[in-house]
Backbone as CSV, one residue per row, in Angstrom:
resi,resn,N_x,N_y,N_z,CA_x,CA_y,CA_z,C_x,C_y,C_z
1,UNK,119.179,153.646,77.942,119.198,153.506,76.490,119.700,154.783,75.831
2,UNK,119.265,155.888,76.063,119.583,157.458,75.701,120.943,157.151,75.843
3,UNK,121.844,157.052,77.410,122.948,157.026,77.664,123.867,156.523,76.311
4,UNK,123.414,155.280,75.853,124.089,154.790,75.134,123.776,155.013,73.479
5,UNK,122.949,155.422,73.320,122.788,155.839,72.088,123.762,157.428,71.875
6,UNK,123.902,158.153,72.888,124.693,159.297,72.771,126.322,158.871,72.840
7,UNK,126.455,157.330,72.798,127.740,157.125,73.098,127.944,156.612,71.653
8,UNK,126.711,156.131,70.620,127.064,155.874,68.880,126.686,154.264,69.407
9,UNK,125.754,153.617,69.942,125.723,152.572,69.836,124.937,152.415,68.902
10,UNK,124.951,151.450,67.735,124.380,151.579,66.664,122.671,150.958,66.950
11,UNK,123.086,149.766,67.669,121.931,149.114,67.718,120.828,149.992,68.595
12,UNK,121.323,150.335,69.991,119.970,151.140,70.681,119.526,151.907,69.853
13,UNK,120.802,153.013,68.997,120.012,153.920,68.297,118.610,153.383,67.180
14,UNK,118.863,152.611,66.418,118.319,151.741,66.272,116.855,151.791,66.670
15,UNK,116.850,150.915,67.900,115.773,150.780,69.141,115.209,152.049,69.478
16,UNK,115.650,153.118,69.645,115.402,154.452,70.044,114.067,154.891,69.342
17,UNK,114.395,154.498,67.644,114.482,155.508,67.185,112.748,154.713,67.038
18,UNK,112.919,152.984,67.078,111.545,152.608,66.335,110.392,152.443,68.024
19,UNK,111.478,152.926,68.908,110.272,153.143,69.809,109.534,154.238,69.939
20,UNK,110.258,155.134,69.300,109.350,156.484,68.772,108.525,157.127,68.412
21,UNK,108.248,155.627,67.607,107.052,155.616,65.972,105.833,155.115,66.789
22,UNK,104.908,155.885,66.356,103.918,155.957,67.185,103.011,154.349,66.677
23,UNK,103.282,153.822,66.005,102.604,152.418,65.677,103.256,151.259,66.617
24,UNK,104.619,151.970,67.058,105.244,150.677,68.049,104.241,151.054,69.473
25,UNK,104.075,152.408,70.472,104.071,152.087,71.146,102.361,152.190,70.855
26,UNK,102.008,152.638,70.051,100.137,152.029,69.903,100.275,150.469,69.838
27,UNK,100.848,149.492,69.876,101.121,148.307,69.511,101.274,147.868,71.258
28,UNK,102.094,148.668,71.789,102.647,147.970,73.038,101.511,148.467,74.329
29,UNK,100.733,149.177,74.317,99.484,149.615,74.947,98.032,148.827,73.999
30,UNK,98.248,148.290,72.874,97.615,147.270,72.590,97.412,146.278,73.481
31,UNK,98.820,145.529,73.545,98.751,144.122,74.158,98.899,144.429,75.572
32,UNK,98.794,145.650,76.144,98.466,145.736,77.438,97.154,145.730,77.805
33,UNK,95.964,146.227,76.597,94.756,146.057,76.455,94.446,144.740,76.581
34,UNK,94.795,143.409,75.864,94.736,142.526,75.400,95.196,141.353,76.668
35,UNK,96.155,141.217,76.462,97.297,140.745,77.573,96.965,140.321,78.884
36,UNK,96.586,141.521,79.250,95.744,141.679,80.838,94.656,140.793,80.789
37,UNK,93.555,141.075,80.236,92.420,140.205,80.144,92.566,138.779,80.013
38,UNK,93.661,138.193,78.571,93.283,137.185,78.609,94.531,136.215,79.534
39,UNK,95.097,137.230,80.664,96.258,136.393,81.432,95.186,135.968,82.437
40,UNK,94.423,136.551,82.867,92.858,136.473,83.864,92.091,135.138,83.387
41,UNK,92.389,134.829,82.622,91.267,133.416,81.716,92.628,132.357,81.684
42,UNK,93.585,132.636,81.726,95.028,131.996,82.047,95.209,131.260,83.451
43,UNK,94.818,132.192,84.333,95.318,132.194,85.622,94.252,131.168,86.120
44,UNK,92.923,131.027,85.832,91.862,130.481,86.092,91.784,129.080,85.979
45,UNK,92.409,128.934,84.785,92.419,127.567,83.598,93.663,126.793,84.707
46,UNK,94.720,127.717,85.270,95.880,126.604,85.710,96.120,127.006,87.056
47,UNK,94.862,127.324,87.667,94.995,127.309,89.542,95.151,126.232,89.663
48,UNK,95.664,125.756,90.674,95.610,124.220,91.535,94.202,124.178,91.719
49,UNK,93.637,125.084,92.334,91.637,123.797,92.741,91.109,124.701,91.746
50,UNK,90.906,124.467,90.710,90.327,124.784,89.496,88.870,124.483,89.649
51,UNK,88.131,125.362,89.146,86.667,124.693,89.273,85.972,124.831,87.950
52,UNK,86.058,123.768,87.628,85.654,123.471,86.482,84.254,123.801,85.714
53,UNK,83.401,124.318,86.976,81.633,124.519,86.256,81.979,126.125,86.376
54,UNK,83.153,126.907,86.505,83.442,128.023,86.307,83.869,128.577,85.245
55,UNK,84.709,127.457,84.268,85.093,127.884,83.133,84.404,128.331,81.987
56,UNK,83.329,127.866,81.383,82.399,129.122,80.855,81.632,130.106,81.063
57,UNK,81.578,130.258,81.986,81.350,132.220,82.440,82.640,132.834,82.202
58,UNK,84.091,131.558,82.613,85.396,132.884,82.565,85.387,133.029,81.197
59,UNK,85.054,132.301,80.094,85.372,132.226,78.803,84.753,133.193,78.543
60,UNK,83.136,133.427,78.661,82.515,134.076,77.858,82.788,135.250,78.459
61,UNK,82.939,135.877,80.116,83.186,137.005,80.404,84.779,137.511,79.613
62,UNK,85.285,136.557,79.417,86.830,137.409,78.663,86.763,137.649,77.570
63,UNK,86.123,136.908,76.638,85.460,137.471,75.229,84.372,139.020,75.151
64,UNK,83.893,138.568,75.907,83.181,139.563,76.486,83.584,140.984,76.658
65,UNK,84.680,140.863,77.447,85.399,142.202,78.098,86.630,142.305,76.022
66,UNK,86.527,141.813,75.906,87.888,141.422,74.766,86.611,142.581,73.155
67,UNK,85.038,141.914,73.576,84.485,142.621,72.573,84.427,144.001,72.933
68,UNK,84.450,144.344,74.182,84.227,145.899,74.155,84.894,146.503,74.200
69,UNK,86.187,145.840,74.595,87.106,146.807,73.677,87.829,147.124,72.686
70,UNK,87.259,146.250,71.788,87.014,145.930,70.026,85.861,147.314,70.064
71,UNK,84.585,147.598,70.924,83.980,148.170,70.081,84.071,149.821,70.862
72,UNK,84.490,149.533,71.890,84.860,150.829,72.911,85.591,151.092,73.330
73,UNK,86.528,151.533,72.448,88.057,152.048,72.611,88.354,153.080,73.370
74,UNK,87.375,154.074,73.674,87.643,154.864,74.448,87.946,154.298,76.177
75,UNK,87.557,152.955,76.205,87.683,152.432,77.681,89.016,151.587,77.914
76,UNK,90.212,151.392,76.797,91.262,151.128,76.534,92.529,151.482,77.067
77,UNK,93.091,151.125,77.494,94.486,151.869,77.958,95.209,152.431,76.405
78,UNK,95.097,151.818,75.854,95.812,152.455,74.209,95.377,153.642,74.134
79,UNK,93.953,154.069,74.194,93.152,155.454,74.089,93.505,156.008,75.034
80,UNK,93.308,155.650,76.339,93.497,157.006,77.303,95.217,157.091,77.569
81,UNK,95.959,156.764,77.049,97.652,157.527,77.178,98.069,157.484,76.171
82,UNK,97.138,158.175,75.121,97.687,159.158,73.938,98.296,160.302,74.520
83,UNK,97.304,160.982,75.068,97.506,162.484,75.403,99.229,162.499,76.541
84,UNK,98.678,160.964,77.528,99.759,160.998,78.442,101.306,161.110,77.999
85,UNK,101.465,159.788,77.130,102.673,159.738,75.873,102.791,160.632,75.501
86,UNK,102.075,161.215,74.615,102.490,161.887,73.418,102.039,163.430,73.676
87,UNK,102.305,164.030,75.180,101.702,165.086,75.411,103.034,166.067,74.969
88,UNK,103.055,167.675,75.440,104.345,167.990,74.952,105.241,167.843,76.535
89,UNK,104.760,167.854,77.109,105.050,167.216,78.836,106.279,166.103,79.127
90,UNK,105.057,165.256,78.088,105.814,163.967,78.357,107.448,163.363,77.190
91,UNK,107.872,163.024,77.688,109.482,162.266,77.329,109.065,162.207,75.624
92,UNK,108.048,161.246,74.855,108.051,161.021,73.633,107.877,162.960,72.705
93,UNK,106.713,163.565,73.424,106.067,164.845,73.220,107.134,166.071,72.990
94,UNK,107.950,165.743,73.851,109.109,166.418,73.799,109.866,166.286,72.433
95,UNK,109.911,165.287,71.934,110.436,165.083,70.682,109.663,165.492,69.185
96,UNK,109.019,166.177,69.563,108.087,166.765,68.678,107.073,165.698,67.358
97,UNK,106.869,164.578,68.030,106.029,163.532,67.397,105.208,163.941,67.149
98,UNK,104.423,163.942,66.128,103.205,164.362,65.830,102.114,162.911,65.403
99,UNK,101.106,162.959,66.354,100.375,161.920,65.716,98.877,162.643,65.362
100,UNK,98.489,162.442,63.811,97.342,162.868,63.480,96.162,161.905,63.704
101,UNK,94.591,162.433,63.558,94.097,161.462,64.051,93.800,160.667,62.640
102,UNK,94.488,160.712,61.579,94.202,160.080,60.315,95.372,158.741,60.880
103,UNK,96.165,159.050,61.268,96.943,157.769,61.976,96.255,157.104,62.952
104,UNK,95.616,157.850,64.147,95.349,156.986,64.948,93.859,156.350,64.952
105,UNK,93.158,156.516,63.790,91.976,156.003,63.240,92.363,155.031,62.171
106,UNK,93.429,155.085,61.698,94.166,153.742,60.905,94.532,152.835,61.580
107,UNK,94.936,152.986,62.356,95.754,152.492,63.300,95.074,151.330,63.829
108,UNK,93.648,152.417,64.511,92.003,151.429,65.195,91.470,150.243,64.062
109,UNK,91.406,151.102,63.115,90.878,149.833,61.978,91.326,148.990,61.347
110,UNK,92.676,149.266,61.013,93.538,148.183,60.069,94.345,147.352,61.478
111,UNK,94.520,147.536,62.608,95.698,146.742,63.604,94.122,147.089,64.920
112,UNK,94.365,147.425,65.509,93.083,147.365,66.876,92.550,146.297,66.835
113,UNK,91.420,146.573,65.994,90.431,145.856,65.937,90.477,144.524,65.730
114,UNK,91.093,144.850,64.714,91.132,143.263,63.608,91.968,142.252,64.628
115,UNK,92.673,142.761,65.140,93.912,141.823,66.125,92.978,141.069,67.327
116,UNK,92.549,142.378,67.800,91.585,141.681,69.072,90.232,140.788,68.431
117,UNK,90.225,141.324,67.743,88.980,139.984,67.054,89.470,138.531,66.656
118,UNK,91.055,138.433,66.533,91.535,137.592,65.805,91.677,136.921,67.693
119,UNK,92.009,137.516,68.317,92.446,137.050,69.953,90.753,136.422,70.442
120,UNK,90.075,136.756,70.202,88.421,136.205,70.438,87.955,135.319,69.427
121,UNK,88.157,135.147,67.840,88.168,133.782,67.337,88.896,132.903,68.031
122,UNK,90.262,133.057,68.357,91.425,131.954,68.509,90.603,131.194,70.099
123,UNK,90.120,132.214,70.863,90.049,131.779,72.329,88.434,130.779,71.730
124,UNK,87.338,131.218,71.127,86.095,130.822,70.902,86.482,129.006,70.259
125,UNK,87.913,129.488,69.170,87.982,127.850,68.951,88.598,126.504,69.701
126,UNK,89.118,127.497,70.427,90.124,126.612,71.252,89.240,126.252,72.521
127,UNK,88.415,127.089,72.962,87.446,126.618,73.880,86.281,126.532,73.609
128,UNK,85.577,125.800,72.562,84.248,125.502,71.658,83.620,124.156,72.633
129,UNK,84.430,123.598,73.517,83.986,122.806,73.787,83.766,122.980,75.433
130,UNK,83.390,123.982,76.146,83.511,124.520,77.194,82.262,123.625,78.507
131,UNK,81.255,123.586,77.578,80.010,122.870,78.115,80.404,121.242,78.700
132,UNK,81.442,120.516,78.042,82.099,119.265,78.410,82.860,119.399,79.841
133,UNK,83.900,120.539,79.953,84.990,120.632,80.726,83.543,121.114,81.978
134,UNK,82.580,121.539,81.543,81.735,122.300,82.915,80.822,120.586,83.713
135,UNK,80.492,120.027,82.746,80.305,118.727,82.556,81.238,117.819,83.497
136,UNK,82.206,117.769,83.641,83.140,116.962,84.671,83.416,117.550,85.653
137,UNK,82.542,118.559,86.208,82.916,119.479,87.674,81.682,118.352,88.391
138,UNK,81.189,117.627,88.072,80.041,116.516,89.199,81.553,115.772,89.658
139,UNK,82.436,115.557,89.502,83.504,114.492,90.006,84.060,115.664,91.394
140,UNK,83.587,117.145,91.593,84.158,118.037,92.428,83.180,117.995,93.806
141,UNK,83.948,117.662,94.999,82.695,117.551,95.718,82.291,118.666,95.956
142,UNK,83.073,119.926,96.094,82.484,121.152,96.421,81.106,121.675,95.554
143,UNK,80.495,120.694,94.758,79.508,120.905,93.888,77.988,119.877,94.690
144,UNK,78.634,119.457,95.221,77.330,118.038,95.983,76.138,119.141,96.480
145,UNK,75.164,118.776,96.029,73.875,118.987,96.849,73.372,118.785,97.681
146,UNK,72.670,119.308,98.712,71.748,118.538,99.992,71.855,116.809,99.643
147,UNK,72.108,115.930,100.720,71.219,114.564,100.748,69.658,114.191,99.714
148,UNK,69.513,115.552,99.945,67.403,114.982,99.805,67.397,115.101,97.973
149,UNK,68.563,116.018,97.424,68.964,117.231,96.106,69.689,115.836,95.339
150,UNK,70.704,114.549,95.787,71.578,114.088,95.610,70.776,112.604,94.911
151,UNK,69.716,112.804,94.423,68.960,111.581,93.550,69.161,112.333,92.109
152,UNK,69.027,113.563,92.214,69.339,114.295,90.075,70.324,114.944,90.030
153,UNK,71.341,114.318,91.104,72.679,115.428,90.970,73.870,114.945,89.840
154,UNK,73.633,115.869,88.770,74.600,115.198,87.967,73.850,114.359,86.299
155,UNK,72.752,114.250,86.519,72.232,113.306,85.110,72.546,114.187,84.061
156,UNK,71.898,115.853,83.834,72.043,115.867,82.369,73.782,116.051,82.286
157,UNK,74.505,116.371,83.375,76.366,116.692,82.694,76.555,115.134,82.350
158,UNK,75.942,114.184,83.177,77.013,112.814,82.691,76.524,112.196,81.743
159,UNK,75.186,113.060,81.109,74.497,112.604,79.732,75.487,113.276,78.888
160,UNK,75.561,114.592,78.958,76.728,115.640,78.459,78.012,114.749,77.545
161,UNK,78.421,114.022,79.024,79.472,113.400,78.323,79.141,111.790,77.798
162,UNK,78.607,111.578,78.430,78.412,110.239,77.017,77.312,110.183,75.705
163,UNK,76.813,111.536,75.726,76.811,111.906,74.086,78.054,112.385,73.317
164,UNK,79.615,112.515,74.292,80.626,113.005,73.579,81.380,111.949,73.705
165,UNK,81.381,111.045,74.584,82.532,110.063,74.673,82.282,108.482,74.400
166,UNK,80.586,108.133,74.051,80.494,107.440,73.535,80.148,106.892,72.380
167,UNK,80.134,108.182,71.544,79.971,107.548,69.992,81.433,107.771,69.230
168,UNK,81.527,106.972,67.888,82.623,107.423,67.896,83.105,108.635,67.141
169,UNK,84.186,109.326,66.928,84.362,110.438,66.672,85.282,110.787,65.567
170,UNK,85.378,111.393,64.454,85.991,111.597,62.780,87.111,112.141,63.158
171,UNK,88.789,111.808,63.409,89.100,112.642,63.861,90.475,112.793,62.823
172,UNK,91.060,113.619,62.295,92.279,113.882,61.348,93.560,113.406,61.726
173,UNK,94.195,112.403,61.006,95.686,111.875,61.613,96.563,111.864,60.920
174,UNK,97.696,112.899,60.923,98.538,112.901,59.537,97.921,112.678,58.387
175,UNK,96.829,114.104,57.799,96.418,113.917,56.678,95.093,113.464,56.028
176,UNK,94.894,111.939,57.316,94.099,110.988,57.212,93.104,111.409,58.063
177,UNK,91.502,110.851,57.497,89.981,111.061,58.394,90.176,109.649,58.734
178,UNK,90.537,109.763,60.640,89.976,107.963,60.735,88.389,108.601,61.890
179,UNK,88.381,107.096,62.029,87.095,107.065,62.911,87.151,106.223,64.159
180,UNK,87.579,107.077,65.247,87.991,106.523,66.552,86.934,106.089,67.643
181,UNK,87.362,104.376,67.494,86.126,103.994,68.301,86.090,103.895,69.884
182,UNK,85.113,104.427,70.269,84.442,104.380,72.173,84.859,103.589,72.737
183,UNK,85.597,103.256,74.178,85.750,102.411,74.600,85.101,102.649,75.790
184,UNK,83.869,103.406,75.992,82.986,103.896,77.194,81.710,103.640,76.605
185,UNK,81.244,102.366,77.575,79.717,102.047,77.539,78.421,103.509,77.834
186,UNK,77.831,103.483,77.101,77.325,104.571,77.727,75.927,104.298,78.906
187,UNK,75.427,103.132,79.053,74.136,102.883,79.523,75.217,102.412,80.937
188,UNK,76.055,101.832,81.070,77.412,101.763,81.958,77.185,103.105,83.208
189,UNK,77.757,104.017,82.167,78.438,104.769,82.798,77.371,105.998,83.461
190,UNK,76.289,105.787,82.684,75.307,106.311,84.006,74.905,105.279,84.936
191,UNK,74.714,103.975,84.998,74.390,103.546,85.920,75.705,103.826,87.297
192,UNK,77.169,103.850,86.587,78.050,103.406,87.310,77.843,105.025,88.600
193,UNK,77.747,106.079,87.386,77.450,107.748,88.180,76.553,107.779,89.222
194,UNK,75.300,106.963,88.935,73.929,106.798,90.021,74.691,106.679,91.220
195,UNK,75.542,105.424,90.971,76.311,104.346,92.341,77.227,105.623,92.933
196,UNK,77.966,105.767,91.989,79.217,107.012,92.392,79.385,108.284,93.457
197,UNK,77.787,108.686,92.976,78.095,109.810,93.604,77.417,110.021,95.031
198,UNK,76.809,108.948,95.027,76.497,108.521,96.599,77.654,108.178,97.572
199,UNK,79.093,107.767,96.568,79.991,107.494,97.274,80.945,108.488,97.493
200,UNK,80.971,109.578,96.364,81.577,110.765,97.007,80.694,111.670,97.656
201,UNK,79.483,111.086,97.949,78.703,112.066,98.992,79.192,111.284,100.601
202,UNK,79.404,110.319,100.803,79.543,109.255,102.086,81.144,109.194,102.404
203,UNK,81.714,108.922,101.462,82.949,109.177,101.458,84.340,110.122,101.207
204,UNK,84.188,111.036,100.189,84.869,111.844,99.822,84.071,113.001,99.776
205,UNK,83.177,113.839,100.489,82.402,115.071,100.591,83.098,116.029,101.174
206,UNK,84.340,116.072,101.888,85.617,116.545,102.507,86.643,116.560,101.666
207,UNK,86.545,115.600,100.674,87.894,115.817,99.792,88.024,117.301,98.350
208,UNK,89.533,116.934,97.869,89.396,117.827,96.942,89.178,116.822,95.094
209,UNK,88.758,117.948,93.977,88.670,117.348,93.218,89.980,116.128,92.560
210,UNK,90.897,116.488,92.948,92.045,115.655,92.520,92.136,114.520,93.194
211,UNK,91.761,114.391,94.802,91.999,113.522,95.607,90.606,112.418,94.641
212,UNK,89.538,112.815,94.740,88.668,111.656,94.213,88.961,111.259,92.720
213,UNK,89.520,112.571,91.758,90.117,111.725,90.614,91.077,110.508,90.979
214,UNK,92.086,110.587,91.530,92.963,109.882,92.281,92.207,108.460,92.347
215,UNK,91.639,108.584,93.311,90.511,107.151,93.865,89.859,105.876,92.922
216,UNK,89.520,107.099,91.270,89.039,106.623,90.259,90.271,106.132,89.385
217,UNK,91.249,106.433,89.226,91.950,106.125,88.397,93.077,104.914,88.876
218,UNK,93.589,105.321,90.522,94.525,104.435,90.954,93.723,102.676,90.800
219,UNK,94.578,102.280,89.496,93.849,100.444,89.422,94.284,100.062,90.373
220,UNK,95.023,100.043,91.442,95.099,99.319,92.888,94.377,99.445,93.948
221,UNK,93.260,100.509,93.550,92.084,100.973,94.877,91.150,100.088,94.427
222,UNK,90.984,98.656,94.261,90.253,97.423,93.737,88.735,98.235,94.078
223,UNK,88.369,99.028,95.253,86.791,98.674,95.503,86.616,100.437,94.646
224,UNK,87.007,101.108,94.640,86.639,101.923,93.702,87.327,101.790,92.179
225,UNK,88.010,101.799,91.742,88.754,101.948,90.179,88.023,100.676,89.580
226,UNK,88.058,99.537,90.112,87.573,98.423,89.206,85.968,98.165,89.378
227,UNK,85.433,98.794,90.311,83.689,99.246,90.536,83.449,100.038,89.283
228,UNK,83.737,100.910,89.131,83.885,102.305,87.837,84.323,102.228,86.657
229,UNK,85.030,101.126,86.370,85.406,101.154,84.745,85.672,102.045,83.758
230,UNK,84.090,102.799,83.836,83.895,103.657,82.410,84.253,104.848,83.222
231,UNK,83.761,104.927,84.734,83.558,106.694,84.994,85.620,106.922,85.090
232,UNK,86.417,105.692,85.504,87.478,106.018,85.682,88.378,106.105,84.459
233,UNK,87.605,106.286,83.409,88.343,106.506,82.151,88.000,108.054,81.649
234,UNK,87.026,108.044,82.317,86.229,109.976,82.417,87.197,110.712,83.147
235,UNK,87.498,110.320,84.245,88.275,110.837,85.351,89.638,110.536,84.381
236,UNK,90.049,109.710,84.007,91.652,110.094,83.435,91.408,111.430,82.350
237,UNK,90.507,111.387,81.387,90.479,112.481,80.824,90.471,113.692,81.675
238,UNK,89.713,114.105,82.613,89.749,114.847,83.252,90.970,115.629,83.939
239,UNK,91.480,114.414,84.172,92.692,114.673,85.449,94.126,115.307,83.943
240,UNK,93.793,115.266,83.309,95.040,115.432,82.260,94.242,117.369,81.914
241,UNK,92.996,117.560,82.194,92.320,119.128,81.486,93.579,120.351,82.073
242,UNK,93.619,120.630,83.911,94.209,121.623,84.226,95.605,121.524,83.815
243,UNK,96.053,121.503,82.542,97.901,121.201,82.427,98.446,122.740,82.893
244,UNK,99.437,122.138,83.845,100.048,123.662,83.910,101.394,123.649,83.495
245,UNK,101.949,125.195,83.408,102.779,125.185,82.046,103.758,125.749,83.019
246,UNK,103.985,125.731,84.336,104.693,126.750,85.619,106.265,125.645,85.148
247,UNK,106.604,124.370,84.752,107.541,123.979,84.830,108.437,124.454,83.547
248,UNK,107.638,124.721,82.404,107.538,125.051,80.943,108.196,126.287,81.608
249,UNK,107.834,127.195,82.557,107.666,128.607,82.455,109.396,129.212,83.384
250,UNK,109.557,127.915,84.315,110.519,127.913,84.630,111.951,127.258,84.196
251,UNK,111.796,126.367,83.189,112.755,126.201,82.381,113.364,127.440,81.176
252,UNK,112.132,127.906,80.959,112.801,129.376,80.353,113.473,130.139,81.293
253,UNK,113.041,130.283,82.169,113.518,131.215,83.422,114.898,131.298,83.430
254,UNK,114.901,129.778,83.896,116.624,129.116,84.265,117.217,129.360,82.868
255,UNK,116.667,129.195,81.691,117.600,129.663,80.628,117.901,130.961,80.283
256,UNK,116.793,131.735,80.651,117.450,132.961,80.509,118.731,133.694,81.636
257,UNK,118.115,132.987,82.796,119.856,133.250,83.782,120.852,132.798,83.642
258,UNK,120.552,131.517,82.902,122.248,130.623,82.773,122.443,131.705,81.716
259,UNK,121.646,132.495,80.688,122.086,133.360,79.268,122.443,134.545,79.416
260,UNK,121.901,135.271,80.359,121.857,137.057,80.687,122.285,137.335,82.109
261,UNK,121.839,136.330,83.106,122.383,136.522,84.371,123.447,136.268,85.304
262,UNK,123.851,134.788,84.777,124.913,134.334,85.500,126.036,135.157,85.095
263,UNK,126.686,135.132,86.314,128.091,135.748,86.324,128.893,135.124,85.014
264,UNK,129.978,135.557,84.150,130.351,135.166,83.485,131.895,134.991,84.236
């Protein structure tokens, strides 16, 4: 970049000059603060064997780690490579930047803080409903109990969900409050769970969680899908939770090589 800014390129100079400013790179050791943590609550959400009675501990531990360093900045990567950056040592320091701490106490209160708090509302609303998704880990066999354990395995999560999936629910549609009605019995769908999970204890106790979603949903497996009714309408919700975004992630990919990489 130097190279070319000494050659009059207008734009790096440009770039040079606003990577300089000590609010860009307090900004870019921000979201390295930030970033990191919540790619960890990312990575979790879209493994292939996802375990679902895991996801609120990851939630609350990333909020968690997200509040303290809202309130303990000194444990921050932003805080500890001030001195490194901006030493007279280092590449920026050399340029005789001066950052006072009336800047970098502005800096904490008006952008820090407020940002990462805004990153811990957004995650708290978007995952408010965490106790449901922990709720459909009884469909995982790696969760089965002893034989002798396997008479209360599962009642209060599959109560869980048919206090959520069988009444009906207010929900906003272009504008409009409708009121979307249940198509899950609820006195059903615990009896159907009682039956169920004796059968992924006998039958599928070796499998993975996808393979027994599978079982529930395929309508051509006549002795399970049409036995289950209600639980295999649980299981379609389910089977749609881990979306992963790796195809999303590689269509950018490929666009940025057909844009910047391919040979011209």
């Amino acid at each position: 970049m130097m190279r070319q800014v000494t050659q009059n390129h207008v734009h790096m100079h440009g770039i040079a000059i606003l990577l300089t400013k000590y609010k860009t790179v307090a900004c870019i050791y921000m979201l390295c603060d930030v970033l990191h943590t919540v790619a960890a609550l990312q990575a979790s959400l879209q493994a292939k064997d996802i375990n679902l009675a895991s996801v609120p501990a990851n939630v609350e531990s990333t909020t968690k780690r997200l509040m303290e360093l809202k309130k303990n900045v000194s444990t921050s990567t932003w805080f500890k490579n001030h001195s490194l950056v901006f030493s007279n040592d280092a590449q920026l320091g050399a340029k005789n930047i001066v950052v006072t701490e009336e800047e970098k106490n502005l800096f904490l209160h008006k952008v820090y803080r407020p940002w990462v708090q805004s990153v811990v509302d957004n995650i708290s609303r978007r995952m408010e409903s965490t106790y449901l998704i922990s709720a459909m880990s009884i469909f995982d066999p790696r969760h089965l109990p002893t034989e002798d354990k396997l008479a209360n395995y599962g009642i209060e999560k599959i109560r869980n969900l048919i206090n959520f999936y069988s009444v009906a629910q207010r929900i906003q549609f272009q504008g409009e409050i409708c009121i979307s009605q249940p198509d899950i019995n609820a006195e059903d769908l615990e009896s159907e769970w009682k039956l169920f999970r004796r059968v992924i204890f006998v039958r599928y106790k070796d499998s993975t969680l996808q393979q027994v979603l599978s079982k529930l949903i395929d309508s051509g497996n006549s002795d399970i899908a049409t036995a289950f009714p209600n639980l295999a309408k649980v299981a379609a919700i389910v089977n749609v939770l881990p979306v992963k975004k790796a195809t999303v992630n590689r269509s950018f990919s490929t666009m940025k090589l057909i844009k910047t990489r391919a040979p011209q």
